[in-house]
PDB file of C-alpha atoms in Angstrom:
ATOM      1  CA  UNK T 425     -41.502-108.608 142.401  1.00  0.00           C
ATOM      2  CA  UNK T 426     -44.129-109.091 139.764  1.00  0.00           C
ATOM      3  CA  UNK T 427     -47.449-111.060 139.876  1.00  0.00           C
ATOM      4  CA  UNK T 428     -49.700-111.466 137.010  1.00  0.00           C
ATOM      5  CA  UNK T 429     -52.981-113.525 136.947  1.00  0.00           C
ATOM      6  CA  UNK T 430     -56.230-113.346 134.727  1.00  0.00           C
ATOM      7  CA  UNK T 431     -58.554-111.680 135.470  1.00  0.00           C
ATOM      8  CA  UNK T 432     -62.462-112.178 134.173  1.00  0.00           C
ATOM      9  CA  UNK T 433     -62.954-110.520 130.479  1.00  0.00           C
ATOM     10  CA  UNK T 434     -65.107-107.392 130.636  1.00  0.00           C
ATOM     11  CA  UNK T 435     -68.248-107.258 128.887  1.00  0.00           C
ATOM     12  CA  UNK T 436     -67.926-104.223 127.034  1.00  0.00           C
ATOM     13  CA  UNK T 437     -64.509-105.581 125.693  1.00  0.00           C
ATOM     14  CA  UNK T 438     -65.240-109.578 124.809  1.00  0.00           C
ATOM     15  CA  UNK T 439     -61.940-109.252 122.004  1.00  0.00           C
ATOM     16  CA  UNK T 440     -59.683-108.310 125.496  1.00  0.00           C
ATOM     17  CA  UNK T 441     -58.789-110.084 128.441  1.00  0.00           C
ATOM     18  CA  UNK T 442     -58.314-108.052 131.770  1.00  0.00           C
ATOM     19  CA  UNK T 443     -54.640-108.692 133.172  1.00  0.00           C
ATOM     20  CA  UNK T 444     -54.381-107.929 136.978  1.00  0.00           C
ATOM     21  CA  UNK T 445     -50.768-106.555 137.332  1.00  0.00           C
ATOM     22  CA  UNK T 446     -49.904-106.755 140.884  1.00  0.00           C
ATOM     23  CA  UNK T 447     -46.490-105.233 142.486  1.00  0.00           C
ATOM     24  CA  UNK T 448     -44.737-105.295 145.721  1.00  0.00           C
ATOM     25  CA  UNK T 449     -43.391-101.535 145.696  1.00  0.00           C
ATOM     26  CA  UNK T 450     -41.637-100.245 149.117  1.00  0.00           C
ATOM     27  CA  UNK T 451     -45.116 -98.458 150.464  1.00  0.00           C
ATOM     28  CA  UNK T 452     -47.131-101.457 149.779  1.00  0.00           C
ATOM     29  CA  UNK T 453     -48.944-103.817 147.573  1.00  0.00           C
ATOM     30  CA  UNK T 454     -49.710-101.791 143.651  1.00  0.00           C
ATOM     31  CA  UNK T 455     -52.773-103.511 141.467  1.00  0.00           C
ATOM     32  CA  UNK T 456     -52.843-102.197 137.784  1.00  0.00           C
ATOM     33  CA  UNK T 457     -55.493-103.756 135.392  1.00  0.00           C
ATOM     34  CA  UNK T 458     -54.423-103.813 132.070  1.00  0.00           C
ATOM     35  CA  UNK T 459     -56.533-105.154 128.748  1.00  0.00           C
ATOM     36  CA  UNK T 460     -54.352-107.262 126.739  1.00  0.00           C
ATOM     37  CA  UNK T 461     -55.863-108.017 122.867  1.00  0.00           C
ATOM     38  CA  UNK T 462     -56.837-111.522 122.491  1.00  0.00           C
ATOM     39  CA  UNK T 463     -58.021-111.712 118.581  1.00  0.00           C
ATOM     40  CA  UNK T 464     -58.284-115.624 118.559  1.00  0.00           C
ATOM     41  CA  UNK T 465     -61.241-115.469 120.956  1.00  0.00           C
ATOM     42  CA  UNK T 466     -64.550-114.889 119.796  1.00  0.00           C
ATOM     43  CA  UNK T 467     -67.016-112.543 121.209  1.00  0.00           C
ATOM     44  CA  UNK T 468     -69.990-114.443 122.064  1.00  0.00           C
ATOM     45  CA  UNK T 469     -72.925-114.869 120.053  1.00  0.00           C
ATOM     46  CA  UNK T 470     -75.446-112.416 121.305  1.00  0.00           C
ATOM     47  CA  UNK T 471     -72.256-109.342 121.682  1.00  0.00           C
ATOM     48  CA  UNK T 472     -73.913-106.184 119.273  1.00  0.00           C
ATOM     49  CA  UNK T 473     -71.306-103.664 118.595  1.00  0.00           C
ATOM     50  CA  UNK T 474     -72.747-100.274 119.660  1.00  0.00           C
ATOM     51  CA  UNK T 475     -72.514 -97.952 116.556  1.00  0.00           C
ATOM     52  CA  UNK T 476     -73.186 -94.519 115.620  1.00  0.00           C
ATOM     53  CA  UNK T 477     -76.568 -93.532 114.472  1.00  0.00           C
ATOM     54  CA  UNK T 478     -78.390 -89.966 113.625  1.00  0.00           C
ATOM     55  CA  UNK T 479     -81.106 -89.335 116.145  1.00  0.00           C
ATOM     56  CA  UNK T 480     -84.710 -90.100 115.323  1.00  0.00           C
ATOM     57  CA  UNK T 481     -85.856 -87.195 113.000  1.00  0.00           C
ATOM     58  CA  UNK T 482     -82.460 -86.853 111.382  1.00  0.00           C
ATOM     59  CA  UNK T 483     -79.944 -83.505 111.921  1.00  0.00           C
ATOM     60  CA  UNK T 484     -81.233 -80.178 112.290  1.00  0.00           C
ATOM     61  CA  UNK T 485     -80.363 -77.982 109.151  1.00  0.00           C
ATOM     62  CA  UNK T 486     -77.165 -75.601 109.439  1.00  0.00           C
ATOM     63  CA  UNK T 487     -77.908 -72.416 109.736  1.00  0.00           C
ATOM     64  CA  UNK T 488     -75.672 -70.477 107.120  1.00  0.00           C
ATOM     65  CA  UNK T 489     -77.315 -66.888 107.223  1.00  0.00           C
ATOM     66  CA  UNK T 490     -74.529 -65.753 109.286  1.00  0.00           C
ATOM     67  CA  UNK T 491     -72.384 -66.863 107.025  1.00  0.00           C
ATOM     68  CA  UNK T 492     -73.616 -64.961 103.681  1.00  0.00           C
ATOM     69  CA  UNK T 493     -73.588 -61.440 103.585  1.00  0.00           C
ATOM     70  CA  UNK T 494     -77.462 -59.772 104.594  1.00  0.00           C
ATOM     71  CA  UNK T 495     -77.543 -58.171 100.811  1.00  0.00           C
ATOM     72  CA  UNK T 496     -77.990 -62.215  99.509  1.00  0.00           C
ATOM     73  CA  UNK T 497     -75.283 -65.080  98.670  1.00  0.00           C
ATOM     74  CA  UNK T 498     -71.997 -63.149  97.796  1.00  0.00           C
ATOM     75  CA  UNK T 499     -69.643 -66.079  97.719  1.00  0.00           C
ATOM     76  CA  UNK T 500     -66.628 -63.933  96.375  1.00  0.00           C
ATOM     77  CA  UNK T 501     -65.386 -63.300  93.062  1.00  0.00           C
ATOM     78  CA  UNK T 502     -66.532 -65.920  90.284  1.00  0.00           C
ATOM     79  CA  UNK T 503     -63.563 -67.830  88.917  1.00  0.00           C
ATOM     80  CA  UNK T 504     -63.143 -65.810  85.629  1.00  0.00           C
ATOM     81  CA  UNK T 505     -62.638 -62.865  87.292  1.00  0.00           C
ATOM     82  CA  UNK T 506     -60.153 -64.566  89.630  1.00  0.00           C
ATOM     83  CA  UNK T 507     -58.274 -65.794  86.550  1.00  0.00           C
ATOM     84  CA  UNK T 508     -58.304 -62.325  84.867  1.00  0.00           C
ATOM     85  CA  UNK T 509     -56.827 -60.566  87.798  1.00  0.00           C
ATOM     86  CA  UNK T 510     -53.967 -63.485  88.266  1.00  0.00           C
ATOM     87  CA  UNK T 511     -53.107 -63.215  84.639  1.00  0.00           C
ATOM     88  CA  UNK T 512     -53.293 -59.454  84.791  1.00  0.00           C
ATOM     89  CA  UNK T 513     -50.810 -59.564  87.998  1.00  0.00           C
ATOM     90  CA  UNK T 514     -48.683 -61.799  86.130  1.00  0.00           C
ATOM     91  CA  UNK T 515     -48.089 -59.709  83.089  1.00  0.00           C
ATOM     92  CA  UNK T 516     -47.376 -56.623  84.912  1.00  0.00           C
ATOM     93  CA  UNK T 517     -44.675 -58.522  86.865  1.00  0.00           C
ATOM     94  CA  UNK T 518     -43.483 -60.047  83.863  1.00  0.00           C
ATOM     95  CA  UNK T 519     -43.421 -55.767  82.175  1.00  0.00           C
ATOM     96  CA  UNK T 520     -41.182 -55.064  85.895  1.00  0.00           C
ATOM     97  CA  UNK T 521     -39.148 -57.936  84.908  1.00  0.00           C
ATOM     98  CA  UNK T 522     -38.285 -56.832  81.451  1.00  0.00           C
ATOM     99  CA  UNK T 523     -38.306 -52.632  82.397  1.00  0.00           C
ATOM    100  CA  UNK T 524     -35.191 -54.045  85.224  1.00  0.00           C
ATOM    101  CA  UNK T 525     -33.261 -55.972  82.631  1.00  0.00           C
ATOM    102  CA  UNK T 526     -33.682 -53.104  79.740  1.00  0.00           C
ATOM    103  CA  UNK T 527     -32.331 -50.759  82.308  1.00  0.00           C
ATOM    104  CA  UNK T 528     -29.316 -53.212  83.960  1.00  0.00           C
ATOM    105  CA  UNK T 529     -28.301 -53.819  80.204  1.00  0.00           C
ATOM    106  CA  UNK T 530     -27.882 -49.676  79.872  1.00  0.00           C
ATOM    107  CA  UNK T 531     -26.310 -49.238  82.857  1.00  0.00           C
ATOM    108  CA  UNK T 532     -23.601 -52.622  82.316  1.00  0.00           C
ATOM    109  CA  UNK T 533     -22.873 -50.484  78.577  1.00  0.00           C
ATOM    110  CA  UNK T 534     -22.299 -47.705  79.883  1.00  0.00           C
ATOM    111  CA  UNK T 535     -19.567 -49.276  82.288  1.00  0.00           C
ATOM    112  CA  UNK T 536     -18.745 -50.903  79.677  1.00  0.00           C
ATOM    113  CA  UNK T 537     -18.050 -47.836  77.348  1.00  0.00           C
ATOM    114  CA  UNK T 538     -16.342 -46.432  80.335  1.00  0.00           C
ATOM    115  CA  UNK T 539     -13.754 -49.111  80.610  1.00  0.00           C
ATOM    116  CA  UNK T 540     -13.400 -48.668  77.333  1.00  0.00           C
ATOM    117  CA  UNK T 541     -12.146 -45.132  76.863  1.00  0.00           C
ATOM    118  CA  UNK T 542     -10.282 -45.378  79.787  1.00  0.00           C
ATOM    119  CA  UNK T 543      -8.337 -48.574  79.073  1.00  0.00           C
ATOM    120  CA  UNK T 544      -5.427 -46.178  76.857  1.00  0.00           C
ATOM    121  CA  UNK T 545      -5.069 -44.144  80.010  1.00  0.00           C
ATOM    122  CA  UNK T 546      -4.734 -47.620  81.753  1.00  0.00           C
ATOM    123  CA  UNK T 547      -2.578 -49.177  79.434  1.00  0.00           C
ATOM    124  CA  UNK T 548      -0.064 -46.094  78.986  1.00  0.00           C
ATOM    125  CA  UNK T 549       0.094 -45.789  83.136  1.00  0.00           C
ATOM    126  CA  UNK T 550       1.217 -49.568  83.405  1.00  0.00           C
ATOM    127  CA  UNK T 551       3.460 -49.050  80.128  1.00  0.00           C
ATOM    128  CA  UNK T 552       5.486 -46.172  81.924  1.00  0.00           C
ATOM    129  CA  UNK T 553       5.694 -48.213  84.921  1.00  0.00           C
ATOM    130  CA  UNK T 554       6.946 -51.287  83.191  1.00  0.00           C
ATOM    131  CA  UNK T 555       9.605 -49.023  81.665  1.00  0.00           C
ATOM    132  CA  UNK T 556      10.329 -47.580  84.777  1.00  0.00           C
ATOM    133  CA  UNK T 557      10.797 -50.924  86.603  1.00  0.00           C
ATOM    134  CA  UNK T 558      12.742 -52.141  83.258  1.00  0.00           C
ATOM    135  CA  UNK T 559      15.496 -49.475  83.392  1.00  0.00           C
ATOM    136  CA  UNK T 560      15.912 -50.150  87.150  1.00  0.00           C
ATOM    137  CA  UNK T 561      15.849 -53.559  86.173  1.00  0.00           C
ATOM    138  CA  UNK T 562      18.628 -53.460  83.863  1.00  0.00           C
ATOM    139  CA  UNK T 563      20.894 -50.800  85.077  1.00  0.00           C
ATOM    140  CA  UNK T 564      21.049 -53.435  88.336  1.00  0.00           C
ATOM    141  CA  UNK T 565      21.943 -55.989  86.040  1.00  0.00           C
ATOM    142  CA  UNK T 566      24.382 -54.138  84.628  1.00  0.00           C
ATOM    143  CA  UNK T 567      26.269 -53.268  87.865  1.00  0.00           C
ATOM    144  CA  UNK T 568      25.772 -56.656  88.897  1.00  0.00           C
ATOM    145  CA  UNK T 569      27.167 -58.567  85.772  1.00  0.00           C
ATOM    146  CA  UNK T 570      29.926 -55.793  84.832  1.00  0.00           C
ATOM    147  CA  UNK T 571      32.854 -57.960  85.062  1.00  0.00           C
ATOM    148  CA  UNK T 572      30.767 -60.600  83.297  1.00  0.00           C
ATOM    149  CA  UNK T 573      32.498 -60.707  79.426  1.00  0.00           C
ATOM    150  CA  UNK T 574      30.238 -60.864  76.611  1.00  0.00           C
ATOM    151  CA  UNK T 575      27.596 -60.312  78.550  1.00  0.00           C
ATOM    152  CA  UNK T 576      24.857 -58.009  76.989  1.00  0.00           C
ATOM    153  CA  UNK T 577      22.326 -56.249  78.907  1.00  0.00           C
ATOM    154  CA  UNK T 578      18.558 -56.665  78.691  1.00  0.00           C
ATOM    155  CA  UNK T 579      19.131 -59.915  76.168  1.00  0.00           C
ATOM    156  CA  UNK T 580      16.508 -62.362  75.989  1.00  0.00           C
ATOM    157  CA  UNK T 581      18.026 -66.417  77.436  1.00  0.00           C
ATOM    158  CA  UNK T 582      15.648 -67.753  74.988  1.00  0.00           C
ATOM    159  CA  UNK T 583      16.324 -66.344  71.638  1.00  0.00           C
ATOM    160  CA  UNK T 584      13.361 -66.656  70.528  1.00  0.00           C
ATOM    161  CA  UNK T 585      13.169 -63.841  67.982  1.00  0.00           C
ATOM    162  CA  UNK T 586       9.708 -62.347  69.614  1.00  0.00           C
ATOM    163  CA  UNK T 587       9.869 -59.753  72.403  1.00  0.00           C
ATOM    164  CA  UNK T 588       8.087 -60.632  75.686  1.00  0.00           C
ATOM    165  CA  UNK T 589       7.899 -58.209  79.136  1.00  0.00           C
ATOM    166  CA  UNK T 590       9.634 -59.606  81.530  1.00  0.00           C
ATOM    167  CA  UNK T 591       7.295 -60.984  84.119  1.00  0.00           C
ATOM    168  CA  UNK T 592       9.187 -60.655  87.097  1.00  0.00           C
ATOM    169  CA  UNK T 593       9.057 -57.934  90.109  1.00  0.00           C
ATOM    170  CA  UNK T 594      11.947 -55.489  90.878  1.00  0.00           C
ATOM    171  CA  UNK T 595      15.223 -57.131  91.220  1.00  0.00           C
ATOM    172  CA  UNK T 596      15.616 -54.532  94.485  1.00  0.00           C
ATOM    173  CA  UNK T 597      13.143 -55.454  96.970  1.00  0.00           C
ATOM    174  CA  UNK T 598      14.008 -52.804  99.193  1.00  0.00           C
ATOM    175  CA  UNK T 599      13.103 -50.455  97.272  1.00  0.00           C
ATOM    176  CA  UNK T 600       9.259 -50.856  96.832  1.00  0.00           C
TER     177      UNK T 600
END
């Protein structure tokens, strides 16, 4: 159970009202106070908002000795000199840059030249396998389709006129 009544507003907060919250728990009787905003009321005419003022005298100065070196105000590098060594860092990573790419371009010729003279000894290897593969090929064609008339061996189906390798695997798969 819940029981709510109004309480009397607080001085300190005339915009609020003070809500008594009152409720029956199983060890006894709770009593919250809560401050509810109430905008429409006015504070009353004599309320002064307390507000933040220096003390009489003003602020005591900061002491910033400690914080510049004993030999007088070093505040760092001036802002030329900052700019110099960015641009110098810059261009040497931009020299890095340019050194790497000089030397990947040498080293992709060079594989480059390399696949080059070996693509003959490439070529010929796969040339005397296709011809190996090609007379197995077609002496199992020709055992197969010997009672076959007018069959020739090795003839294109398409008649095309223009000799393509045939681009299928060994007839025998048993024998790979």
């Amino acid at each position: 159970f819940f029981f709510f009544s109004l309480g009397p507003t607080p001085s300190q907060y005339p915009s609020q009202t003070a809500l008594r919250f009152s409720e029956i728990a199983p060890f006894g009787l709770i009593e919250k106070h809560i401050l509810i905003s109430n905008m429409s009321v006015r504070p009353s005419a004599n309320f002064m908002p307390s507000q933040d003022m220096p003390p009489a005298g003003g602020f005591r100065k900061i002491d910033m000795s400690r914080y510049l070196s004993k030999a007088g105000i070093d505040r760092g590098p001036k802002g030329w000199q900052l700019w110099a060594g960015s641009a110098v860092i810059i261009a040497y990573g931009y020299y890095k840059v340019g050194q790497y790419n000089i030397e990947r371009n040498q080293q992709k010729m060079q594989e480059r030249k390399v696949r080059y003279a070996l693509a003959p000894v490439l070529q010929a290897e796969a040339d005397r396998e296709y011809m190996m593969r090609e007379t197995a090929n077609l002496k199992k064609e020709a055992d197969v389709m010997k009672g076959v008339s007018g069959w020739q061996v090795g003839m294109s189906p398409y008649f095309s006129g223009k000799w393509m390798p045939r681009a299928i695997a060994q007839l025998d798969r048993s024998t790979k």
